Amino acid sequence: MTDKTSNAMWGGRFAAGPDAIMEAINASIGYDQRMARQDIEGSRAHAAMLAAQGIVTDSDAEAIREGLLTVLSEIEGGTFEFSTALEDIHMNVEARLKEVIGEPAGRLHTGRSRNDQVATDFKLWVRDQIDAAITGIDALIRALLTQAEDGADWVMPGFTHLQTAQPVTWGHHMMAYVEMFARDLSRFKDARARMNECPLGAAALAGTGFPIDRHMTAEALGFDRPAANSLDAVSDRDFALEFLAASSICAMHLSRMAEELVIWSSAQFRFVTLSDRFSTGSSIMPQKKNPDAAELIRAKIGRIFGAHTALLIVMKGLPLAYSKDMQEDKEQVFDAADNLMLALAAMEGMVKDMSANRPSLEAAAASGFSTATDLADWLVRELNMPFRDAHHVTGALVALAEGKGCDLPDLSLDEMQSVNTSITEDVFGVLGVHNSVASRTSYGGTAPSQVRSQIARWKEILA
Ligand code: ARG
């Protein structure tokens, strides 16, 4: 047992202070100090409401609101001394407020509890992160749109199973990521709209007998309305889970793109050159230029998935309402948010700076019999062949070309006709990769005309 006096905030019924280990397991100040601004914002709104409702005097509320600004400037200026004995940011701020303004500080906690206070602070913090994610994704989408516009008609191989499938355009590939990140954007916006209800005033769990105005505090803090059930308000962490869920999906997209950049920047592919600003060298191999940013994005994503799983596990066994388990929500979300923002910024930087290697893309697009489907479609269209037969004939032509070690357009008409006598000279018109992509004009297809209209659509949406 340590010999400390009991806690000033709730020590009335305690004869002794906590054991050092108790203090260590209990304290969250080491990390929840990141919510200082939100805590003070929430307390200032609460104090203004208490005065407006005649629960505290105007002069006490004014002293509290001013004092809180002093405390905030101490924290932001780095002069504030955080105390582990005071557990968390809420009690640290309040204790310091007492030192700064004296007796009125003790009136701030009227009609609220740390349970609604922490839920409010954390929501405000997560809401800021949602806004940051939206900004980050928006910037990434714009960088992708620029890439797509530059290379709307550059051909490259499209893959399935990472085997050459059909030629596509660089613009089309970039726009696939625009679609993915735009869905992320809308997921974050949905989560923001759903979470924007204010827990403050739910008090410990049951509400309060003081004539508080929860609509006033909700409005002051930028919420759409107060949360409608006090038990739910203090025990809901859906907002953090939704943030992590949306972050996880976005992170998965970032990781897939990172993986492609790693492959594409290799000497074997040479599809893209990453800028020096987003690459590193090797201390032993002078020729190396490594895509570390892409690799680290790919790796960091695991933390975000982990945070989501961890918080689901923290929450899944908790009876209503608050349990101290919920204090374990913050570190996971902080870490996930930090890494998501970093990954978004790094990806935006890489995409902005990277240059697509057009000749390599085009050469790769033409290899691997990538226009075999165009050939089969030609047989269907021009010779009225059933598709299954056309597939078979094309397969025989591919085998012929493969045996000769050449590509489809390199076969002679005689060789073509040795497989099917009805094939004419016209077939060569569909074997080129540019004709192939130009022909894919179905809605959402890879034809440059389609890609350009999708770019225009997104630009309009984002404007
Ligand atoms: N530090 C606590 C948390 O993060 C604040 C709420 C404490 N409430 C309580 N009933 N002990 O959850």
Tab-separated table of C-alpha atoms and ligand atoms in Angstrom:
chain	number	residue	atom	x	y	z
A	1	MET	CA	0.000	0.000	0.000
A	2	THR	CA	1.204	3.451	-0.795
A	3	ASP	CA	0.792	6.092	1.799
A	4	LYS	CA	-0.951	8.615	-0.406
A	5	THR	CA	-3.947	10.566	0.746
A	6	SER	CA	-7.182	9.653	-0.957
A	7	ASN	CA	-8.239	11.166	-4.282
A	8	ALA	CA	-9.445	14.768	-4.133
A	9	MET	CA	-12.189	14.154	-6.704
A	10	TRP	CA	-13.890	11.197	-5.091
A	11	GLY	CA	-11.916	10.444	-1.933
A	12	GLY	CA	-14.732	11.213	0.512
A	13	ARG	CA	-15.422	7.573	1.285
A	14	PHE	CA	-11.778	6.443	0.972
A	15	ALA	CA	-9.419	6.163	3.907
A	16	ALA	CA	-6.312	5.355	1.859
A	17	GLY	CA	-4.877	6.214	-1.536
A	18	PRO	CA	-4.432	3.649	-4.299
A	19	ASP	CA	-1.636	1.149	-4.567
A	20	ALA	CA	0.997	2.132	-7.135
A	21	ILE	CA	-0.090	-0.731	-9.370
A	22	MET	CA	-3.710	0.346	-9.044
A	23	GLU	CA	-2.683	3.821	-10.121
A	24	ALA	CA	-0.728	2.432	-13.062
A	25	ILE	CA	-3.533	0.225	-14.378
A	26	ASN	CA	-6.142	2.898	-13.779
A	27	ALA	CA	-4.507	5.942	-15.335
A	28	SER	CA	-5.279	7.011	-18.877
A	29	ILE	CA	-3.640	10.435	-18.719
A	30	GLY	CA	-0.621	9.118	-20.626
A	31	TYR	CA	-2.746	9.026	-23.770
A	32	ASP	CA	-6.079	10.758	-23.169
A	33	GLN	CA	-4.278	14.093	-22.822
A	34	ARG	CA	-4.696	14.125	-26.598
A	35	MET	CA	-8.333	15.010	-25.934
A	36	ALA	CA	-7.497	18.107	-23.870
A	37	ARG	CA	-8.922	20.539	-26.394
A	38	GLN	CA	-12.139	18.555	-26.761
A	39	ASP	CA	-12.441	18.205	-22.964
A	40	ILE	CA	-12.127	21.935	-22.475
A	41	GLU	CA	-14.478	22.714	-25.333
A	42	GLY	CA	-17.074	20.390	-23.780
A	43	SER	CA	-16.627	21.878	-20.311
A	44	ARG	CA	-16.929	25.415	-21.613
A	45	ALA	CA	-20.196	24.544	-23.337
A	46	HIS	CA	-21.435	22.827	-20.183
A	47	ALA	CA	-20.554	25.845	-17.993
A	48	ALA	CA	-22.313	28.264	-20.345
A	49	MET	CA	-25.399	26.069	-20.257
A	50	LEU	CA	-25.340	25.806	-16.436
A	51	ALA	CA	-25.374	29.619	-16.250
A	52	ALA	CA	-28.069	30.009	-18.911
A	53	GLN	CA	-30.245	27.622	-16.899
A	54	GLY	CA	-29.568	29.434	-13.615
A	55	ILE	CA	-27.791	26.383	-12.157
A	56	VAL	CA	-24.580	28.354	-11.541
A	57	THR	CA	-24.153	32.110	-11.497
A	58	ASP	CA	-23.023	33.992	-14.561
A	59	SER	CA	-19.891	35.133	-12.769
A	60	ASP	CA	-18.948	31.568	-11.746
A	61	ALA	CA	-19.539	30.346	-15.295
A	62	GLU	CA	-17.459	33.200	-16.659
A	63	ALA	CA	-14.620	32.363	-14.253
A	64	ILE	CA	-14.835	28.689	-15.250
A	65	ARG	CA	-14.875	29.450	-18.990
A	66	GLU	CA	-11.942	31.876	-18.736
A	67	GLY	CA	-10.013	29.574	-16.419
A	68	LEU	CA	-10.446	26.695	-18.833
A	69	LEU	CA	-8.866	28.790	-21.578
A	70	THR	CA	-5.899	29.429	-19.298
A	71	VAL	CA	-5.579	25.695	-18.670
A	72	LEU	CA	-5.798	25.011	-22.412
A	73	SER	CA	-3.047	27.493	-23.156
A	74	GLU	CA	-0.868	25.835	-20.503
A	75	ILE	CA	-1.458	22.436	-22.089
A	76	GLU	CA	-0.864	23.670	-25.618
A	77	GLY	CA	2.180	25.617	-24.469
A	78	GLY	CA	3.649	22.488	-22.910
A	79	THR	CA	3.863	23.934	-19.401
A	80	PHE	CA	1.023	21.867	-17.907
A	81	GLU	CA	2.106	19.196	-15.462
A	82	PHE	CA	0.038	16.069	-15.973
A	83	SER	CA	-0.478	13.913	-12.906
A	84	THR	CA	-0.987	10.154	-12.982
A	85	ALA	CA	-2.638	10.322	-9.592
A	86	LEU	CA	-5.374	12.378	-11.243
A	87	GLU	CA	-6.038	9.474	-13.627
A	88	ASP	CA	-7.235	11.144	-16.755
A	89	ILE	CA	-7.525	14.355	-18.733
A	90	HIS	CA	-10.884	15.208	-17.178
A	91	MET	CA	-9.604	15.241	-13.609
A	92	ASN	CA	-6.279	16.802	-14.545
A	93	VAL	CA	-8.039	19.741	-16.164
A	94	GLU	CA	-10.526	20.168	-13.356
A	95	ALA	CA	-7.852	20.021	-10.657
A	96	ARG	CA	-5.781	22.637	-12.429
A	97	LEU	CA	-8.876	24.783	-12.937
A	98	LYS	CA	-9.337	24.719	-9.169
A	99	GLU	CA	-5.784	25.987	-8.702
A	100	VAL	CA	-6.337	28.736	-11.257
A	101	ILE	CA	-9.803	30.021	-10.272
A	102	GLY	CA	-10.508	28.498	-6.869
A	103	GLU	CA	-13.955	27.630	-5.537
A	104	PRO	CA	-16.105	28.101	-8.698
A	105	ALA	CA	-14.169	25.215	-10.325
A	106	GLY	CA	-16.015	22.839	-8.026
A	107	ARG	CA	-19.335	23.855	-9.624
A	108	LEU	CA	-18.389	22.777	-13.147
A	109	HIS	CA	-19.199	19.109	-12.603
A	110	THR	CA	-22.843	19.846	-11.661
A	111	GLY	CA	-25.278	17.780	-13.712
A	112	ARG	CA	-22.673	15.714	-15.490
A	113	SER	CA	-20.324	12.796	-14.883
A	114	ARG	CA	-17.047	11.679	-16.329
A	115	ASN	CA	-19.060	9.042	-18.173
A	116	ASP	CA	-20.907	11.503	-20.384
A	117	GLN	CA	-17.877	13.777	-20.381
A	118	VAL	CA	-15.522	11.151	-21.811
A	119	ALA	CA	-18.092	9.985	-24.348
A	120	THR	CA	-18.475	13.588	-25.509
A	121	ASP	CA	-14.742	14.322	-25.631
A	122	PHE	CA	-13.986	11.138	-27.498
A	123	LYS	CA	-16.792	11.724	-29.978
A	124	LEU	CA	-15.497	15.203	-30.680
A	125	TRP	CA	-12.019	13.756	-31.197
A	126	VAL	CA	-13.226	11.001	-33.515
A	127	ARG	CA	-15.357	13.500	-35.426
A	128	ASP	CA	-12.253	15.604	-36.083
A	129	GLN	CA	-10.487	12.494	-37.356
A	130	ILE	CA	-13.374	11.689	-39.670
A	131	ASP	CA	-13.043	15.182	-41.078
A	132	ALA	CA	-9.289	14.681	-41.472
A	133	ALA	CA	-9.865	11.364	-43.233
A	134	ILE	CA	-12.365	12.997	-45.582
A	135	THR	CA	-9.839	15.724	-46.421
A	136	GLY	CA	-7.072	13.156	-46.930
A	137	ILE	CA	-9.155	10.931	-49.178
A	138	ASP	CA	-10.378	13.908	-51.172
A	139	ALA	CA	-6.786	14.938	-51.861
A	140	LEU	CA	-5.851	11.399	-52.874
A	141	ILE	CA	-8.800	11.184	-55.254
A	142	ARG	CA	-7.728	14.434	-56.892
A	143	ALA	CA	-4.207	13.083	-57.379
A	144	LEU	CA	-5.648	9.928	-58.957
A	145	LEU	CA	-7.867	11.995	-61.255
A	146	THR	CA	-4.825	13.896	-62.503
A	147	GLN	CA	-3.036	10.621	-63.254
A	148	ALA	CA	-6.151	9.309	-64.997
A	149	GLU	CA	-6.493	12.419	-67.092
A	150	ASP	CA	-2.847	12.373	-68.171
A	151	GLY	CA	-3.061	8.759	-69.229
A	152	ALA	CA	-6.695	8.323	-70.235
A	153	ASP	CA	-5.641	6.541	-73.454
A	154	TRP	CA	-2.367	4.916	-72.428
A	155	VAL	CA	-2.684	1.166	-72.750
A	156	MET	CA	-1.500	-1.315	-70.164
A	157	PRO	CA	-2.251	-4.936	-69.439
A	158	GLY	CA	-5.298	-5.594	-67.335
A	159	PHE	CA	-4.847	-8.605	-65.102
A	160	THR	CA	-6.895	-11.337	-63.551
A	161	HIS	CA	-4.998	-13.806	-61.334
A	162	LEU	CA	-2.102	-11.392	-62.026
A	163	GLN	CA	-1.978	-13.011	-65.480
A	164	THR	CA	-2.399	-10.804	-68.541
A	165	ALA	CA	-6.110	-10.715	-69.322
A	166	GLN	CA	-7.108	-7.867	-71.649
A	167	PRO	CA	-5.617	-4.486	-72.426
A	168	VAL	CA	-6.995	-1.634	-70.348
A	169	THR	CA	-6.093	2.015	-70.086
A	170	TRP	CA	-3.948	3.592	-67.393
A	171	GLY	CA	-6.735	6.077	-66.850
A	172	HIS	CA	-9.201	3.263	-66.297
A	173	HIS	CA	-6.954	1.634	-63.718
A	174	MET	CA	-6.499	4.915	-61.843
A	175	MET	CA	-10.253	5.490	-61.945
A	176	ALA	CA	-10.858	2.082	-60.346
A	177	TYR	CA	-9.105	3.477	-57.256
A	178	VAL	CA	-11.133	6.662	-57.501
A	179	GLU	CA	-14.277	4.534	-57.197
A	180	MET	CA	-12.882	2.707	-54.170
A	181	PHE	CA	-11.738	5.812	-52.325
A	182	ALA	CA	-14.965	7.611	-53.179
A	183	ARG	CA	-16.865	4.816	-51.439
A	184	ASP	CA	-14.568	5.314	-48.441
A	185	LEU	CA	-15.370	8.981	-48.518
A	186	SER	CA	-19.075	8.275	-48.409
A	187	ARG	CA	-18.616	5.721	-45.610
A	188	PHE	CA	-16.865	8.339	-43.464
A	189	LYS	CA	-19.578	10.869	-44.263
A	190	ASP	CA	-22.292	8.371	-43.308
A	191	ALA	CA	-20.532	7.561	-40.048
A	192	ARG	CA	-20.190	11.249	-39.264
A	193	ALA	CA	-23.889	11.894	-39.805
A	194	ARG	CA	-24.896	8.932	-37.636
A	195	MET	CA	-22.525	9.701	-34.767
A	196	ASN	CA	-23.391	13.360	-34.493
A	197	GLU	CA	-25.534	13.125	-31.339
A	198	CYS	CA	-24.295	14.627	-28.100
A	199	PRO	CA	-23.882	12.436	-24.975
A	200	LEU	CA	-23.264	15.393	-22.649
A	201	GLY	CA	-25.883	15.660	-19.904
A	202	ALA	CA	-26.583	11.927	-19.838
A	203	ALA	CA	-24.588	12.246	-16.604
A	204	ALA	CA	-23.466	8.991	-14.982
A	205	LEU	CA	-26.137	6.900	-16.728
A	206	ALA	CA	-29.613	8.034	-15.700
A	207	GLY	CA	-29.694	11.711	-16.625
A	208	THR	CA	-29.889	14.376	-13.932
A	209	GLY	CA	-32.421	16.206	-11.819
A	210	PHE	CA	-30.827	19.574	-12.562
A	211	PRO	CA	-32.763	21.560	-15.176
A	212	ILE	CA	-30.016	21.283	-17.794
A	213	ASP	CA	-30.544	22.104	-21.467
A	214	ARG	CA	-29.018	19.325	-23.501
A	215	HIS	CA	-30.096	20.919	-26.757
A	216	MET	CA	-28.023	23.958	-25.946
A	217	THR	CA	-24.811	22.025	-25.274
A	218	ALA	CA	-25.414	19.786	-28.282
A	219	GLU	CA	-25.715	22.808	-30.520
A	220	ALA	CA	-22.733	24.594	-29.010
A	221	LEU	CA	-20.557	21.564	-29.737
A	222	GLY	CA	-21.733	21.208	-33.323
A	223	PHE	CA	-23.903	18.143	-32.743
A	224	ASP	CA	-27.192	17.726	-34.566
A	225	ARG	CA	-29.091	16.791	-31.397
A	226	PRO	CA	-28.584	15.312	-27.914
A	227	ALA	CA	-28.416	11.508	-27.706
A	228	ALA	CA	-31.904	10.357	-26.767
A	229	ASN	CA	-31.170	7.679	-24.178
A	230	SER	CA	-28.822	8.384	-21.287
A	231	LEU	CA	-27.860	4.726	-20.776
A	232	ASP	CA	-26.961	4.397	-24.438
A	233	ALA	CA	-25.266	7.782	-24.537
A	234	VAL	CA	-22.625	6.833	-21.958
A	235	SER	CA	-22.079	3.279	-23.147
A	236	ASP	CA	-22.143	3.730	-26.909
A	237	ARG	CA	-18.831	3.372	-28.703
A	238	ASP	CA	-20.381	2.604	-32.109
A	239	PHE	CA	-19.005	5.881	-33.392
A	240	ALA	CA	-15.443	4.728	-32.706
A	241	LEU	CA	-16.159	1.305	-34.169
A	242	GLU	CA	-17.676	2.799	-37.302
A	243	PHE	CA	-14.663	5.040	-37.656
A	244	LEU	CA	-12.436	1.973	-37.366
A	245	ALA	CA	-14.587	-0.032	-39.770
A	246	ALA	CA	-14.516	2.699	-42.386
A	247	SER	CA	-10.795	3.151	-41.714
A	248	SER	CA	-10.183	-0.575	-42.133
A	249	ILE	CA	-11.860	-0.704	-45.529
A	250	CYS	CA	-10.051	2.428	-46.651
A	251	ALA	CA	-6.805	0.985	-45.323
A	252	MET	CA	-7.426	-2.226	-47.251
A	253	HIS	CA	-7.783	-0.146	-50.423
A	254	LEU	CA	-4.580	1.720	-49.617
A	255	SER	CA	-2.819	-1.570	-49.067
A	256	ARG	CA	-3.975	-3.028	-52.387
A	257	MET	CA	-2.778	0.053	-54.193
A	258	ALA	CA	0.506	-0.035	-52.270
A	259	GLU	CA	0.956	-3.639	-53.345
A	260	GLU	CA	0.462	-2.655	-56.981
A	261	LEU	CA	2.986	0.153	-56.648
A	262	VAL	CA	5.536	-2.265	-55.202
A	263	ILE	CA	5.013	-4.630	-58.129
A	264	TRP	CA	4.827	-1.898	-60.755
A	265	SER	CA	7.993	-0.153	-59.623
A	266	SER	CA	10.054	-3.364	-59.791
A	267	ALA	CA	12.677	-3.861	-62.504
A	268	GLN	CA	10.570	-6.741	-63.838
A	269	PHE	CA	7.535	-4.524	-64.479
A	270	ARG	CA	8.817	-0.954	-64.779
A	271	PHE	CA	5.246	0.339	-65.076
A	272	VAL	CA	5.908	3.314	-62.822
A	273	THR	CA	8.800	5.312	-61.498
A	274	LEU	CA	8.301	6.529	-57.958
A	275	SER	CA	9.840	9.858	-57.115
A	276	ASP	CA	13.015	10.150	-55.080
A	277	ARG	CA	10.939	11.980	-52.489
A	278	PHE	CA	8.969	8.822	-51.800
A	279	SER	CA	11.715	6.217	-52.157
A	280	THR	CA	14.752	5.122	-50.200
A	281	GLY	CA	18.120	3.707	-51.173
A	282	SER	CA	20.115	0.775	-49.891
A	283	SER	CA	23.204	1.158	-47.745
A	284	ILE	CA	24.925	-1.700	-49.585
A	285	MET	CA	23.407	-1.941	-53.097
A	286	PRO	CA	24.025	1.344	-54.892
A	287	GLN	CA	21.516	0.660	-57.663
A	288	LYS	CA	18.528	0.238	-55.350
A	289	LYS	CA	15.568	2.522	-55.132
A	290	ASN	CA	13.044	0.997	-52.796
A	291	PRO	CA	9.307	1.678	-52.551
A	292	ASP	CA	9.426	1.856	-48.739
A	293	ALA	CA	6.467	4.192	-48.420
A	294	ALA	CA	4.263	1.724	-50.287
A	295	GLU	CA	5.578	-1.172	-48.234
A	296	LEU	CA	4.977	0.670	-44.975
A	297	ILE	CA	1.458	1.606	-46.001
A	298	ARG	CA	0.857	-2.079	-46.745
A	299	ALA	CA	2.230	-3.043	-43.333
A	300	LYS	CA	0.719	-0.316	-41.159
A	301	ILE	CA	-2.727	-1.283	-42.286
A	302	GLY	CA	-2.526	-4.245	-39.886
A	303	ARG	CA	-2.653	-1.880	-36.933
A	304	ILE	CA	-5.933	-0.450	-38.150
A	305	PHE	CA	-7.524	-3.879	-38.581
A	306	GLY	CA	-6.132	-4.778	-35.149
A	307	ALA	CA	-7.628	-1.706	-33.513
A	308	HIS	CA	-11.034	-2.512	-34.961
A	309	THR	CA	-10.909	-6.078	-33.696
A	310	ALA	CA	-9.547	-5.002	-30.313
A	311	LEU	CA	-12.319	-2.494	-29.678
A	312	LEU	CA	-15.007	-4.943	-30.764
A	313	ILE	CA	-13.573	-7.360	-28.215
A	314	VAL	CA	-13.461	-4.695	-25.488
A	315	MET	CA	-17.119	-3.861	-26.076
A	316	LYS	CA	-18.690	-7.222	-26.730
A	317	GLY	CA	-19.086	-8.361	-23.130
A	318	LEU	CA	-20.083	-5.122	-21.444
A	319	PRO	CA	-23.410	-4.816	-19.673
A	320	LEU	CA	-25.021	-1.375	-19.699
A	321	ALA	CA	-23.973	1.224	-18.907
A	322	TYR	CA	-20.365	2.397	-18.376
A	323	SER	CA	-17.581	-0.009	-17.412
A	324	LYS	CA	-13.966	0.936	-17.016
A	325	ASP	CA	-13.119	-1.443	-19.854
A	326	MET	CA	-14.262	1.379	-22.115
A	327	GLN	CA	-11.199	3.410	-21.193
A	328	GLU	CA	-9.333	0.969	-23.463
A	329	ASP	CA	-11.123	2.432	-26.490
A	330	LYS	CA	-8.845	5.389	-26.944
A	331	GLU	CA	-5.314	4.159	-27.578
A	332	GLN	CA	-6.507	1.838	-30.318
A	333	VAL	CA	-8.419	4.570	-32.085
A	334	PHE	CA	-5.606	7.103	-31.665
A	335	ASP	CA	-3.093	4.732	-33.202
A	336	ALA	CA	-5.408	3.722	-36.035
A	337	ALA	CA	-6.218	7.347	-36.842
A	338	ASP	CA	-2.562	8.397	-36.798
A	339	ASN	CA	-1.607	5.614	-39.145
A	340	LEU	CA	-4.554	6.097	-41.470
A	341	MET	CA	-3.759	9.799	-41.896
A	342	LEU	CA	-0.099	9.010	-42.477
A	343	ALA	CA	-0.912	6.311	-45.011
A	344	LEU	CA	-3.349	8.576	-46.868
A	345	ALA	CA	-0.807	11.390	-47.033
A	346	ALA	CA	1.972	9.052	-48.159
A	347	MET	CA	-0.217	7.539	-50.859
A	348	GLU	CA	-1.292	10.948	-52.073
A	349	GLY	CA	2.351	12.009	-52.253
A	350	MET	CA	3.381	8.902	-54.157
A	351	VAL	CA	0.507	9.153	-56.619
A	352	LYS	CA	1.120	12.849	-57.226
A	353	ASP	CA	4.818	12.318	-57.861
A	354	MET	CA	4.879	9.005	-59.712
A	355	SER	CA	5.331	8.835	-63.441
A	356	ALA	CA	3.807	6.063	-65.479
A	357	ASN	CA	6.245	4.526	-67.926
A	358	ARG	CA	4.132	4.658	-71.053
A	359	PRO	CA	6.364	2.560	-73.372
A	360	SER	CA	6.673	-0.226	-70.781
A	361	LEU	CA	2.936	-0.206	-70.171
A	362	GLU	CA	2.227	-0.418	-73.881
A	363	ALA	CA	4.779	-3.170	-74.529
A	364	ALA	CA	3.376	-5.202	-71.650
A	365	ALA	CA	-0.168	-4.596	-72.882
A	366	ALA	CA	0.647	-6.188	-76.223
A	367	SER	CA	2.297	-9.281	-74.809
A	368	GLY	CA	0.652	-12.334	-73.322
A	369	PHE	CA	-2.004	-12.639	-76.100
A	370	SER	CA	-3.957	-9.875	-74.447
A	371	THR	CA	-6.207	-9.345	-77.483
A	372	ALA	CA	-7.327	-12.986	-77.730
A	373	THR	CA	-10.810	-12.004	-76.533
A	374	ASP	CA	-10.977	-9.348	-79.263
A	375	LEU	CA	-10.122	-12.039	-81.799
A	376	ALA	CA	-12.852	-14.356	-80.489
A	377	ASP	CA	-15.357	-11.479	-80.512
A	378	TRP	CA	-14.368	-10.737	-84.140
A	379	LEU	CA	-15.096	-14.351	-85.115
A	380	VAL	CA	-18.521	-14.067	-83.497
A	381	ARG	CA	-19.295	-10.716	-85.082
A	382	GLU	CA	-17.874	-11.178	-88.574
A	383	LEU	CA	-18.230	-14.934	-89.126
A	384	ASN	CA	-21.375	-15.409	-87.041
A	385	MET	CA	-19.619	-18.127	-85.070
A	386	PRO	CA	-21.120	-19.210	-81.710
A	387	PHE	CA	-18.918	-17.747	-78.939
A	388	ARG	CA	-17.913	-21.165	-77.613
A	389	ASP	CA	-16.604	-22.174	-81.075
A	390	ALA	CA	-14.855	-18.822	-81.438
A	391	HIS	CA	-13.224	-19.399	-78.062
A	392	HIS	CA	-11.936	-22.766	-79.301
A	393	VAL	CA	-10.604	-21.390	-82.612
A	394	THR	CA	-8.871	-18.529	-80.787
A	395	GLY	CA	-7.337	-20.986	-78.360
A	396	ALA	CA	-5.862	-22.889	-81.306
A	397	LEU	CA	-4.452	-19.634	-82.735
A	398	VAL	CA	-2.903	-18.737	-79.378
A	399	ALA	CA	-1.299	-22.189	-79.233
A	400	LEU	CA	0.038	-21.682	-82.756
A	401	ALA	CA	1.534	-18.297	-81.873
A	402	GLU	CA	2.930	-19.635	-78.617
A	403	GLY	CA	4.588	-22.505	-80.527
A	404	LYS	CA	6.172	-19.997	-82.876
A	405	GLY	CA	7.227	-17.746	-80.010
A	406	CYS	CA	5.320	-14.768	-81.407
A	407	ASP	CA	2.252	-12.713	-80.518
A	408	LEU	CA	-1.146	-12.957	-82.262
A	409	PRO	CA	-0.668	-9.965	-84.617
A	410	ASP	CA	2.605	-11.561	-85.826
A	411	LEU	CA	0.824	-14.569	-87.352
A	412	SER	CA	0.341	-14.448	-91.134
A	413	LEU	CA	-3.081	-14.681	-92.745
A	414	ASP	CA	-2.096	-18.114	-94.121
A	415	GLU	CA	-1.311	-19.312	-90.622
A	416	MET	CA	-4.612	-17.922	-89.355
A	417	GLN	CA	-6.477	-19.670	-92.160
A	418	SER	CA	-4.754	-22.956	-91.378
A	419	VAL	CA	-6.894	-22.933	-88.219
A	420	ASN	CA	-10.071	-21.528	-89.810
A	421	THR	CA	-10.390	-20.919	-93.536
A	422	SER	CA	-13.006	-18.151	-93.207
A	423	ILE	CA	-10.673	-15.734	-91.379
A	424	THR	CA	-9.925	-12.642	-93.480
A	425	GLU	CA	-7.296	-9.885	-93.514
A	426	ASP	CA	-9.717	-7.689	-91.514
A	427	VAL	CA	-8.949	-9.666	-88.368
A	428	PHE	CA	-5.677	-7.791	-87.951
A	429	GLY	CA	-7.696	-4.662	-87.253
A	430	VAL	CA	-8.778	-5.978	-83.862
A	431	LEU	CA	-5.491	-7.444	-82.733
A	432	GLY	CA	-3.847	-4.129	-81.826
A	433	VAL	CA	-4.116	-3.025	-78.211
A	434	HIS	CA	-5.261	0.503	-79.059
A	435	ASN	CA	-8.157	-0.809	-81.136
A	436	SER	CA	-8.940	-3.240	-78.360
A	437	VAL	CA	-9.335	-0.611	-75.653
A	438	ALA	CA	-11.083	1.816	-78.008
A	439	SER	CA	-13.717	-0.846	-78.695
A	440	ARG	CA	-14.644	-1.314	-75.005
A	441	THR	CA	-17.200	1.476	-74.997
A	442	SER	CA	-19.819	-0.150	-72.761
A	443	TYR	CA	-20.720	2.001	-69.729
A	444	GLY	CA	-17.850	1.763	-67.251
A	445	GLY	CA	-15.610	0.113	-69.853
A	446	THR	CA	-11.961	0.862	-70.497
A	447	ALA	CA	-12.351	2.854	-73.754
A	448	PRO	CA	-10.654	6.262	-73.405
A	449	SER	CA	-13.983	7.906	-74.257
A	450	GLN	CA	-15.631	6.146	-71.296
A	451	VAL	CA	-12.707	6.917	-69.001
A	452	ARG	CA	-12.851	10.593	-69.915
A	453	SER	CA	-16.538	10.793	-69.215
A	454	GLN	CA	-15.988	9.147	-65.796
A	455	ILE	CA	-13.228	11.635	-65.029
A	456	ALA	CA	-15.587	14.469	-65.943
A	457	ARG	CA	-18.335	12.985	-63.768
A	458	TRP	CA	-16.070	12.770	-60.718
A	459	LYS	CA	-14.680	16.229	-61.253
A	460	GLU	CA	-18.196	17.555	-61.203
A	461	ILE	CA	-19.045	15.619	-58.049
A	462	LEU	CA	-15.928	16.870	-56.268
A	463	ALA	CA	-16.248	20.466	-57.410
B	1	ARG	N1	-10.816	7.879	-18.025
B	1	ARG	C1	-12.139	7.328	-18.087
B	1	ARG	C2	-12.356	6.729	-19.483
B	1	ARG	O1	-11.570	6.986	-20.322
B	1	ARG	C3	-13.158	8.391	-17.844
B	1	ARG	C4	-14.458	7.903	-17.343
B	1	ARG	C5	-14.341	7.463	-15.940
B	1	ARG	N2	-15.601	7.070	-15.398
B	1	ARG	C6	-15.696	6.315	-14.333
B	1	ARG	N3	-16.906	5.972	-13.970
B	1	ARG	N4	-14.647	5.870	-13.710
B	1	ARG	O2	-13.275	5.987	-19.722
